[in-house]
Tab-separated table of C-alpha atoms and ligand atoms in Angstrom:
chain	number	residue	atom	x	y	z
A	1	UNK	CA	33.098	-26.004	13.300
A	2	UNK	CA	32.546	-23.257	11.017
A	3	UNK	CA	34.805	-20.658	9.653
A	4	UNK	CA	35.287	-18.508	13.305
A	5	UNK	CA	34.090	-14.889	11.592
A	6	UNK	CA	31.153	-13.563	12.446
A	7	UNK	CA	29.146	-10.144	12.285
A	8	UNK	CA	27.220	-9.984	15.489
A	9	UNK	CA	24.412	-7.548	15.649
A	10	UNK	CA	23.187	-6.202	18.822
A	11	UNK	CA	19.345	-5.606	18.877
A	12	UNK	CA	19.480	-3.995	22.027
A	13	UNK	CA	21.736	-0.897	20.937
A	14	UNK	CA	19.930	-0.375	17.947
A	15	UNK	CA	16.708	0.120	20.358
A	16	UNK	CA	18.904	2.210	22.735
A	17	UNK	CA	19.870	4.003	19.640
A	18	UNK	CA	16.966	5.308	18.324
A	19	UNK	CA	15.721	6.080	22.165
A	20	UNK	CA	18.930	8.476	22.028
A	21	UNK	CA	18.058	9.989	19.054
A	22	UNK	CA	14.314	10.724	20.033
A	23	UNK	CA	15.466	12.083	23.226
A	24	UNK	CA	17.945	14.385	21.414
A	25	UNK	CA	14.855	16.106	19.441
A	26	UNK	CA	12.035	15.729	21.716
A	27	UNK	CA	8.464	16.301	19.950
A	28	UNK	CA	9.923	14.879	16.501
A	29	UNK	CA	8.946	11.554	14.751
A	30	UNK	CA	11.425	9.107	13.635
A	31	UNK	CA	12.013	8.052	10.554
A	32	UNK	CA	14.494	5.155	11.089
A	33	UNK	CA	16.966	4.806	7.793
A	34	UNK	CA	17.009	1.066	6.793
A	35	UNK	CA	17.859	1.422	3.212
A	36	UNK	CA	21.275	-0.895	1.743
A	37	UNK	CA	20.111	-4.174	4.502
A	38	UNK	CA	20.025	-1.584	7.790
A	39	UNK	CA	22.958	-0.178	6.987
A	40	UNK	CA	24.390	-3.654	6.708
A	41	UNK	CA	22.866	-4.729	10.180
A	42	UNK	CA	19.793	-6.634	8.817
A	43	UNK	CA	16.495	-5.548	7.831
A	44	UNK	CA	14.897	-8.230	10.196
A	45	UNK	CA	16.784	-7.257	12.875
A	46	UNK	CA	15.734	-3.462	12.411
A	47	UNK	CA	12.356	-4.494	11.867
A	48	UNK	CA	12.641	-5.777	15.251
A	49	UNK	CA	14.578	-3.079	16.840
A	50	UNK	CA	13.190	-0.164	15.515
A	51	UNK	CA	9.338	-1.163	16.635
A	52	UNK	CA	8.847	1.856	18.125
A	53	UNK	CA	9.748	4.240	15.239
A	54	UNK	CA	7.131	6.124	13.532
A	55	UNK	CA	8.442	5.015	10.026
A	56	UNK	CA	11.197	3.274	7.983
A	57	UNK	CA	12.698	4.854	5.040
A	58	UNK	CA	14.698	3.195	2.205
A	59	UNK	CA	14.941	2.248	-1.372
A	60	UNK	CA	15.025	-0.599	-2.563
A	61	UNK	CA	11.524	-1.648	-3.715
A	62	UNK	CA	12.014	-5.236	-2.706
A	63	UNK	CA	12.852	-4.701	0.955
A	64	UNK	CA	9.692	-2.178	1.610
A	65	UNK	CA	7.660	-5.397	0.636
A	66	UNK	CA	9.438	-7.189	2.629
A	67	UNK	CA	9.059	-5.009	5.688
A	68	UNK	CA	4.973	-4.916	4.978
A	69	UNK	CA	5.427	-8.737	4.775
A	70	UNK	CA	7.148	-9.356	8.432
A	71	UNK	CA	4.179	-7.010	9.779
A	72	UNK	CA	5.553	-3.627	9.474
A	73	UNK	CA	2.283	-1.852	9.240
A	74	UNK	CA	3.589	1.908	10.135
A	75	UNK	CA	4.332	4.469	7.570
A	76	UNK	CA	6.929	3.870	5.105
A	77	UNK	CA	9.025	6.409	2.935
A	78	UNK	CA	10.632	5.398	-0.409
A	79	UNK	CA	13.768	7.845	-0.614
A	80	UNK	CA	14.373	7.431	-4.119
A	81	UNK	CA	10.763	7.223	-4.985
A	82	UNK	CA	9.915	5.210	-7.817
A	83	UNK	CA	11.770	4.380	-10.681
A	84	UNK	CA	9.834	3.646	-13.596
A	85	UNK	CA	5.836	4.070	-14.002
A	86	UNK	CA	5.480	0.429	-13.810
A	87	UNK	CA	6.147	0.477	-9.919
A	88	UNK	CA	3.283	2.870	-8.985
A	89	UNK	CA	1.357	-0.342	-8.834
A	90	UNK	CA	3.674	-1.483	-6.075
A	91	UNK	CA	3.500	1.392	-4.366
A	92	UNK	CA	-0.219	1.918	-4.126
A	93	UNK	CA	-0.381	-2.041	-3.235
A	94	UNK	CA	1.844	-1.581	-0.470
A	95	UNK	CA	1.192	1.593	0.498
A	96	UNK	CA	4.411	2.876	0.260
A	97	UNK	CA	5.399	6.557	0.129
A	98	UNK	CA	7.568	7.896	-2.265
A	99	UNK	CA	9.746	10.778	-2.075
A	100	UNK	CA	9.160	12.497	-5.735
A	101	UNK	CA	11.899	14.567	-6.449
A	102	UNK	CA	11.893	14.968	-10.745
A	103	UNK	CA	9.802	15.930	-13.170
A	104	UNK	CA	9.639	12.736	-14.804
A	105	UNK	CA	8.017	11.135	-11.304
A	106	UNK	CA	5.557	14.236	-11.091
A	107	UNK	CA	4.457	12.886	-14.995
A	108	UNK	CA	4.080	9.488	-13.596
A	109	UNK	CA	1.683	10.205	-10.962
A	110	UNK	CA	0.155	12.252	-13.057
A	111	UNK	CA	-1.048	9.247	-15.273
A	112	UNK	CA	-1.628	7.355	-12.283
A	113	UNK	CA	-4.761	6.153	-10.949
A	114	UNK	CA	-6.392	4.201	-7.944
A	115	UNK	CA	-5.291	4.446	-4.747
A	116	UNK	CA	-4.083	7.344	-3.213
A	117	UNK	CA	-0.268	7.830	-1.644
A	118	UNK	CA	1.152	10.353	0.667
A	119	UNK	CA	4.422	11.604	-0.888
A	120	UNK	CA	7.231	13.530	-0.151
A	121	UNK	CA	8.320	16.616	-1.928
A	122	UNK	CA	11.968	17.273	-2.186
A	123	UNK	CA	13.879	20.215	-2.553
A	124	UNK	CA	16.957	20.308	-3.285
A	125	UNK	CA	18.574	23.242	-1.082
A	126	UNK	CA	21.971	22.395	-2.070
A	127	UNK	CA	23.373	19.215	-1.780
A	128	UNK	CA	22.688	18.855	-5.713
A	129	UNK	CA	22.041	15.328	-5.625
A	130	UNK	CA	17.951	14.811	-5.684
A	131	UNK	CA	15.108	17.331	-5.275
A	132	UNK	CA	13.642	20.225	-7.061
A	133	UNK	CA	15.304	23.245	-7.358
A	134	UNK	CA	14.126	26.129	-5.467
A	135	UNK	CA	12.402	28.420	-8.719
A	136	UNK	CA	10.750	24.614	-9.372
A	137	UNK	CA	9.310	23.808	-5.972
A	138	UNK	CA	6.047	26.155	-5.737
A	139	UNK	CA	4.969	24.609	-8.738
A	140	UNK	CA	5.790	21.151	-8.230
A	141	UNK	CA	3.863	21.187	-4.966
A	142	UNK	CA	0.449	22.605	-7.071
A	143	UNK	CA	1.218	19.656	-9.712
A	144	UNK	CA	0.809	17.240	-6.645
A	145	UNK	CA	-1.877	19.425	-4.911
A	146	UNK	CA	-4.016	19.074	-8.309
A	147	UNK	CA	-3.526	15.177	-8.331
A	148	UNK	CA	-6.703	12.800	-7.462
A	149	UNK	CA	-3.778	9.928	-6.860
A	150	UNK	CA	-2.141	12.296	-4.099
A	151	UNK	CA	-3.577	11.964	-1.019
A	152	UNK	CA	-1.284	14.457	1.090
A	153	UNK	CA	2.407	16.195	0.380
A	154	UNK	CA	5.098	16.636	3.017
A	155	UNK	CA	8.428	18.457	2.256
A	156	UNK	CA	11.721	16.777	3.002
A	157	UNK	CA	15.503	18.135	2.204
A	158	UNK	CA	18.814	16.723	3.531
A	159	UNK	CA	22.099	18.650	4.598
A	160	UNK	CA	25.449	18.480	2.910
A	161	UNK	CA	27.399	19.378	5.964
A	162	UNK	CA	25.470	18.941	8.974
A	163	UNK	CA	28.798	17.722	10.784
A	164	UNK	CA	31.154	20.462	9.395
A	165	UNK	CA	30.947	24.068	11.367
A	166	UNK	CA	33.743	25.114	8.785
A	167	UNK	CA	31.761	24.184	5.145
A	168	UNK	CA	30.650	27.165	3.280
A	169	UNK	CA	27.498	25.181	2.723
A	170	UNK	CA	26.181	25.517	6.042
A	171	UNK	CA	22.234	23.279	7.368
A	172	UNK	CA	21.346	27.302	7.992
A	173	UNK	CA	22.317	28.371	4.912
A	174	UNK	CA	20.116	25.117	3.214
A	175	UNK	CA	17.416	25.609	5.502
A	176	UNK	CA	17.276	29.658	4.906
A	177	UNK	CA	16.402	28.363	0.907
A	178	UNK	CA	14.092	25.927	1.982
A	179	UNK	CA	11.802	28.052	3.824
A	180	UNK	CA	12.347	30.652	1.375
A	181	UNK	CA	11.057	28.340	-1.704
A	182	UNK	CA	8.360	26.560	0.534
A	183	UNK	CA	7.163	30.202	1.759
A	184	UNK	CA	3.114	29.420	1.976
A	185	UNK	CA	3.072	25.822	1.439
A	186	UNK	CA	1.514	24.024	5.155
A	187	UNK	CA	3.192	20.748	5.593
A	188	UNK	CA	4.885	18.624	7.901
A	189	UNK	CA	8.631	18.859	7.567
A	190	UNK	CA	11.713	16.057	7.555
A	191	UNK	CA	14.977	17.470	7.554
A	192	UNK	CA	17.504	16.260	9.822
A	193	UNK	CA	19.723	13.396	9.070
A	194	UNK	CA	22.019	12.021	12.171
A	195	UNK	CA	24.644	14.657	12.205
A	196	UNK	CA	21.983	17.073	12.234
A	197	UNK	CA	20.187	15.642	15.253
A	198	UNK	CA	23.805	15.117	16.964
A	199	UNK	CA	24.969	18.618	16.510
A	200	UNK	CA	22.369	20.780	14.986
A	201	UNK	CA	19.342	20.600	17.920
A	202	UNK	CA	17.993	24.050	17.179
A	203	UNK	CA	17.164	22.736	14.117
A	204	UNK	CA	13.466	21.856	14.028
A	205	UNK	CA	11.383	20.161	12.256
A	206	UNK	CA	8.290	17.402	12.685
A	207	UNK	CA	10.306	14.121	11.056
A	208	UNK	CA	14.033	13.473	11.882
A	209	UNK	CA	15.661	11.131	9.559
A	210	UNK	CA	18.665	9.764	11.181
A	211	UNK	CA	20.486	6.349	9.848
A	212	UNK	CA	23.976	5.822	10.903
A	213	UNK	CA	24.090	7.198	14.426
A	214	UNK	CA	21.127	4.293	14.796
A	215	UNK	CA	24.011	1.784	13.937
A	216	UNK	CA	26.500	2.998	16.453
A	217	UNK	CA	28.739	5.272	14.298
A	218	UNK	CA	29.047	8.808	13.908
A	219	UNK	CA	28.248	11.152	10.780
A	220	UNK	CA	31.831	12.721	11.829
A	221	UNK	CA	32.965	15.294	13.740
A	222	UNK	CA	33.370	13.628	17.496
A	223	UNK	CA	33.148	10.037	17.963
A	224	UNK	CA	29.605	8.054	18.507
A	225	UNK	CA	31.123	7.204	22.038
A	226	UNK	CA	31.067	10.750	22.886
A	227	UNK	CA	27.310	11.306	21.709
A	228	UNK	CA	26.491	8.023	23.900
A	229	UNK	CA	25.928	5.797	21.297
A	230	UNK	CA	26.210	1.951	20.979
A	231	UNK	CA	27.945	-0.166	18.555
A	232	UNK	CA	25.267	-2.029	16.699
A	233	UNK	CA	27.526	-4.345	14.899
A	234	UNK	CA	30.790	-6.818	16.118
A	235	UNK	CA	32.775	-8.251	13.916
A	236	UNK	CA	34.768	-11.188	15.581
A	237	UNK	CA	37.048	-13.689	14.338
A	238	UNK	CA	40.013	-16.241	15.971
A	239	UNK	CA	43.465	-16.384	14.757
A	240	UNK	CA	43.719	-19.487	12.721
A	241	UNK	CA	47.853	-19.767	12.654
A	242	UNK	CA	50.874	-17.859	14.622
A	243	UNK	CA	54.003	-17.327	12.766
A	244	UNK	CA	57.138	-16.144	14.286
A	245	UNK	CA	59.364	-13.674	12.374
A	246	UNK	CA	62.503	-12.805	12.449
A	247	UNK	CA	64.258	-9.172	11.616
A	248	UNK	CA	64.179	-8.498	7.841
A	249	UNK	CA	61.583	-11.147	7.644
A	250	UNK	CA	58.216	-9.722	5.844
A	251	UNK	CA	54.789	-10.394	5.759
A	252	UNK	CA	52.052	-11.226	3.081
A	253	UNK	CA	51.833	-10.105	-0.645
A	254	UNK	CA	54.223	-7.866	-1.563
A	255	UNK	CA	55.680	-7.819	1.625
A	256	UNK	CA	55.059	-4.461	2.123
A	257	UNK	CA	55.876	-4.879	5.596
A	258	UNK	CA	59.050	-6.107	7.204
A	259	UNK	CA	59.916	-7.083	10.563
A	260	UNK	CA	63.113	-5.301	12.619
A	261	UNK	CA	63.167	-7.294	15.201
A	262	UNK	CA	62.012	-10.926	16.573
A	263	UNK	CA	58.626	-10.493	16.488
A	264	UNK	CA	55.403	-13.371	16.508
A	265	UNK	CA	52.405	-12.612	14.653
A	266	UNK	CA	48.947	-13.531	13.973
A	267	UNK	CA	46.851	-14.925	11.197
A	268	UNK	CA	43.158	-13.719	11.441
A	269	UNK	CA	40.289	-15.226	9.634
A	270	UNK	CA	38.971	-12.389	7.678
A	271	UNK	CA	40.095	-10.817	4.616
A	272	UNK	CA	38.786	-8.265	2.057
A	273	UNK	CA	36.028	-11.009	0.601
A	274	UNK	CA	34.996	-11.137	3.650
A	275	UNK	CA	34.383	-7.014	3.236
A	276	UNK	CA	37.325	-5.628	5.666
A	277	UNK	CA	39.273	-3.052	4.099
A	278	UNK	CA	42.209	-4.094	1.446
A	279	UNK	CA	43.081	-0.548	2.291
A	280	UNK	CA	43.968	-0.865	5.541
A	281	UNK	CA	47.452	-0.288	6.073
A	282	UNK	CA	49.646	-1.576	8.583
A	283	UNK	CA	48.665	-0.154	11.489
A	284	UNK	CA	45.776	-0.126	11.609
A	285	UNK	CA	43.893	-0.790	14.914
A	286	UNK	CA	42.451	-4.123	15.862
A	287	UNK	CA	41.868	-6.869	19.139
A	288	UNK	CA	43.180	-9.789	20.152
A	289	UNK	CA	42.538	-11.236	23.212
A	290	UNK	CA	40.949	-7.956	24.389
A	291	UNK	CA	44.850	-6.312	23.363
A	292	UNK	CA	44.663	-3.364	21.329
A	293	UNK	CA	47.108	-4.114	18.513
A	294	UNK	CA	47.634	-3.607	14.800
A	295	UNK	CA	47.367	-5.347	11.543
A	296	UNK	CA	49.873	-5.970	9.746
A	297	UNK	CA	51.035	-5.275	5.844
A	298	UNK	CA	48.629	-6.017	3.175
A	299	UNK	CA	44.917	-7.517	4.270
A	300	UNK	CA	44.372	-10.869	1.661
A	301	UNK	CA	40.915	-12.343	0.100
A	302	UNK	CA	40.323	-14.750	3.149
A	303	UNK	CA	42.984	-13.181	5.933
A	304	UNK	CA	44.928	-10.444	7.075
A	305	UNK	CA	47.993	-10.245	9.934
A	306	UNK	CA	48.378	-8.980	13.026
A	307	UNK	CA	51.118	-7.828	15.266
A	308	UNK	CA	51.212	-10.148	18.518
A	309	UNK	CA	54.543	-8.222	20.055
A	310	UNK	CA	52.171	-7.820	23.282
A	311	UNK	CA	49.490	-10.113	23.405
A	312	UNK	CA	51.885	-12.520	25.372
A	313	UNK	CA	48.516	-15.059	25.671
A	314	UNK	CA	47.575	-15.049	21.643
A	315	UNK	CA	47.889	-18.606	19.962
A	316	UNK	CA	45.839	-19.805	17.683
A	317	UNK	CA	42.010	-20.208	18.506
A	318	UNK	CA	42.738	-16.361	20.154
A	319	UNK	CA	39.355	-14.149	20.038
A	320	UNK	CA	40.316	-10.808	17.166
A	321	UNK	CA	37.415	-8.099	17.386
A	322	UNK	CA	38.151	-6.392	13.548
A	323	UNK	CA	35.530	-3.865	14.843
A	324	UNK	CA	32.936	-3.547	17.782
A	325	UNK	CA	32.603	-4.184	20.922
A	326	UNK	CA	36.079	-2.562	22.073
A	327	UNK	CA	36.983	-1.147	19.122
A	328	UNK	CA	34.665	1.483	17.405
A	329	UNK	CA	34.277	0.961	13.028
A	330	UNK	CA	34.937	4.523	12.766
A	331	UNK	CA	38.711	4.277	14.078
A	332	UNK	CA	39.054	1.004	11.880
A	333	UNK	CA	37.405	3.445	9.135
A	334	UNK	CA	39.329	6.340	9.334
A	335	UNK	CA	42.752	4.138	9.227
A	336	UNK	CA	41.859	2.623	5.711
A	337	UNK	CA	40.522	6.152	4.414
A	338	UNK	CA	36.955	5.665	5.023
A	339	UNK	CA	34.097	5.814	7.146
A	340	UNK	CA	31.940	3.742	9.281
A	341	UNK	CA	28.773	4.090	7.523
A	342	UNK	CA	31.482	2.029	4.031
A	343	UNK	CA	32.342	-0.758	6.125
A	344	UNK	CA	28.886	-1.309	7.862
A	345	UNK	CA	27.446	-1.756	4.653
A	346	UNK	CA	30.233	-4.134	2.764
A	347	UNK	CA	30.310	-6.807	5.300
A	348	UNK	CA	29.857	-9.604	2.743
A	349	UNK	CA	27.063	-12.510	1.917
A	350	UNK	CA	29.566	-15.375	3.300
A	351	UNK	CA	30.233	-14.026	6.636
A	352	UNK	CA	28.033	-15.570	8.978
A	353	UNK	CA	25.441	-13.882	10.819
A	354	UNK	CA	24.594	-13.920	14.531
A	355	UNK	CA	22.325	-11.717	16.643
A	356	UNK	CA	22.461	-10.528	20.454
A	357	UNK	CA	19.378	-9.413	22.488
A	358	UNK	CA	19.395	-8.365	25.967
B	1	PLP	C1	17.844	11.545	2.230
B	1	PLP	C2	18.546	10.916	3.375
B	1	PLP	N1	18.071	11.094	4.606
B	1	PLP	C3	18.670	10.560	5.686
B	1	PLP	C4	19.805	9.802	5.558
B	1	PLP	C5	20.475	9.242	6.799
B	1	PLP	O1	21.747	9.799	6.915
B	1	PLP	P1	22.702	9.399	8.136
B	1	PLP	O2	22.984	7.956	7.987
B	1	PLP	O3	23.916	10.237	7.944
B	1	PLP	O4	21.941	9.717	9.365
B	1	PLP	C6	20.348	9.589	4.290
B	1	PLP	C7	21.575	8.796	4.135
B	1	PLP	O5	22.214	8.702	3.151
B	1	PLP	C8	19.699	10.163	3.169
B	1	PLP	O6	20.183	9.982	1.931
């Protein structure tokens, strides 16, 4: 019998997922988000449950391969593009398209050769992470224009605030500069990430790029219940011993919580290793038995505790849904100061895997 926790993913909501999202910009194509394992969910399960996308993006060099490996034989988009002029190779092998957004990847294609890539211009219109600024962008796009080794340029951005009405930095405000800068360039356009195809729809544009909402959580604002969506991941584990407290007893390392009253409580297999929040204060929500409850003082390398006050059936082989089916990451998220999109990703090597197809 192995250790009881387990991240189930569900194939089936990741398909119902990215149906959603198509039908919430009609027209567009999908780029489906894989990059960092799915988001945590698997790249072979998103291989299988994003079929019907029109292209995976990422970027991590080793997983495109991959994907081209298991069959994936649709477009692919390299969000970081490449890192060093050694990769190009790679890229032209595998056909992968990058998404050039320095000078220093403009001077590598330029001393490529062989065969030709589609790539993906970047501007950035404010989120000041990648792309070229907007004075930079006319002439970037002639640099590529003028290369042999370019066989076609699309533009992409990506919004800072998509899920905030109240940021000064509004999608309008990033898209007015994008059009602006691109003013006379004819290409095909990827701009909305999931918030952006959850709450901005009169934004348009011929790619959408959503990840997370894919996954079953929300960029923010409302929850991904209330856009319809479908938790892609479960993580599910048993309680593995039941103590029973009494008042001015405490619990864990540094007892940072302490009981009032007669209370029983749970152990549940799954601890911070295991990638659950050490951050999660008491409180914090969780299920046993199908009982909303909470956990309990500080979360430990291997465990964490939970309240049991009124799951009257819990003992020790009881089911504990940390988040999923039930129990949505993003609440478990906010109550250890993060989001979703963190925990999806951390779930660690050890915990075992399972999948669920309907
Ligand atoms: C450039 C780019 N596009 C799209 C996405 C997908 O964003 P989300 O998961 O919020 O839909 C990301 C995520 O980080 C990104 O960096």
């Amino acid at each position: 019998m192995p250790r009881p926790l387990v991240a189930i993913t569900d194939i089936s909501a990741m398909r119902f997922n990215l149906a959603l999202a198509r039908t919430m910009m009609p027209g567009a194509r999908v780029w489906a988000v894989v990059k960092a394992d799915a988001y945590g969910h698997g790249l072979g399960n998103a291989f299988k449950a994003f079929e019907h996308a029109d292209g995976l993006s990422l970027v991590e060099l080793n997983r495109a391969i991959m994907l081209r490996e298991l069959g994936w034989q649709k477009p692919l988009m390299m969000m970081e593009g490449m890192f060093s002029f050694d990769e190009v190779d790679t890229f032209q092998r595998y056909q992968l398209q990058p998404v050039i957004h320095n000078q220093v990847q403009l001077d590598m294609l330029q001393h490529a050769s062989g065969a030709p890539l589609h790539v993906h211009l970047k501007v950035n219109s404010g989120m000041n992470r990648l792309g070229f600024a907007p004075a930079e962008v006319q002439q970037a796009n002639q640099r590529l224009q003028a290369m042999p080794v370019v066989s076609g340029i699309s533009l992409l951005t990506h919004f800072a605030n998509a899920e905030n009405p109240s940021a000064s930095l509004t999608p309008q405000r990033q898209l007015q500069r994008f059009t602006d800068c691109t003013e006379g360039i004819t290409a095909e356009l990827s701009l909305s990430n999931s918030a952006a195809v959850l709450l901005q729809s009169q934004i348009k544009c011929d790619w959408i790029r959503p990840g997370v909402m894919l996954y079953g959580g929300t960029p923010g604002a409302a929850t991904a219940q209330s856009f319809g969506l479908k938790p892609a991941m479960t993580l599910q584990s048993e309680l593995i011993s039941v103590q029973q407290l009494q008042p001015g007893d405490s619990v864990g390392y540094g007892s940072v919580f302490t009981a009032d009253k007669a209370m029983r409580i749970g152990i549940v297999a799954c601890g911070y290793a295991d990638g659950y929040p050490r951050h999660a204060l008491t409180g914090t929500p969780i299920l046993v038995n199908g009982v909303r409850t909470r956990v309990l003082g500080r979360v430990s390398m291997d465990m964490l505790s939970v309240d049991l006050s009124e799951v009257f059936d819990a003992e020790i082989g009881s089911k504990v849904i940390l988040w999923g089916d039930g129990l949505p990451i993003d609440e478990v998220a906010a109550a250890a100061g993060t989001i979703g999109y963190e925990l999806m990703c951390a779930v660690a090597p050890r915990v075992r895997r399972e999948t669920r197809e309907d």
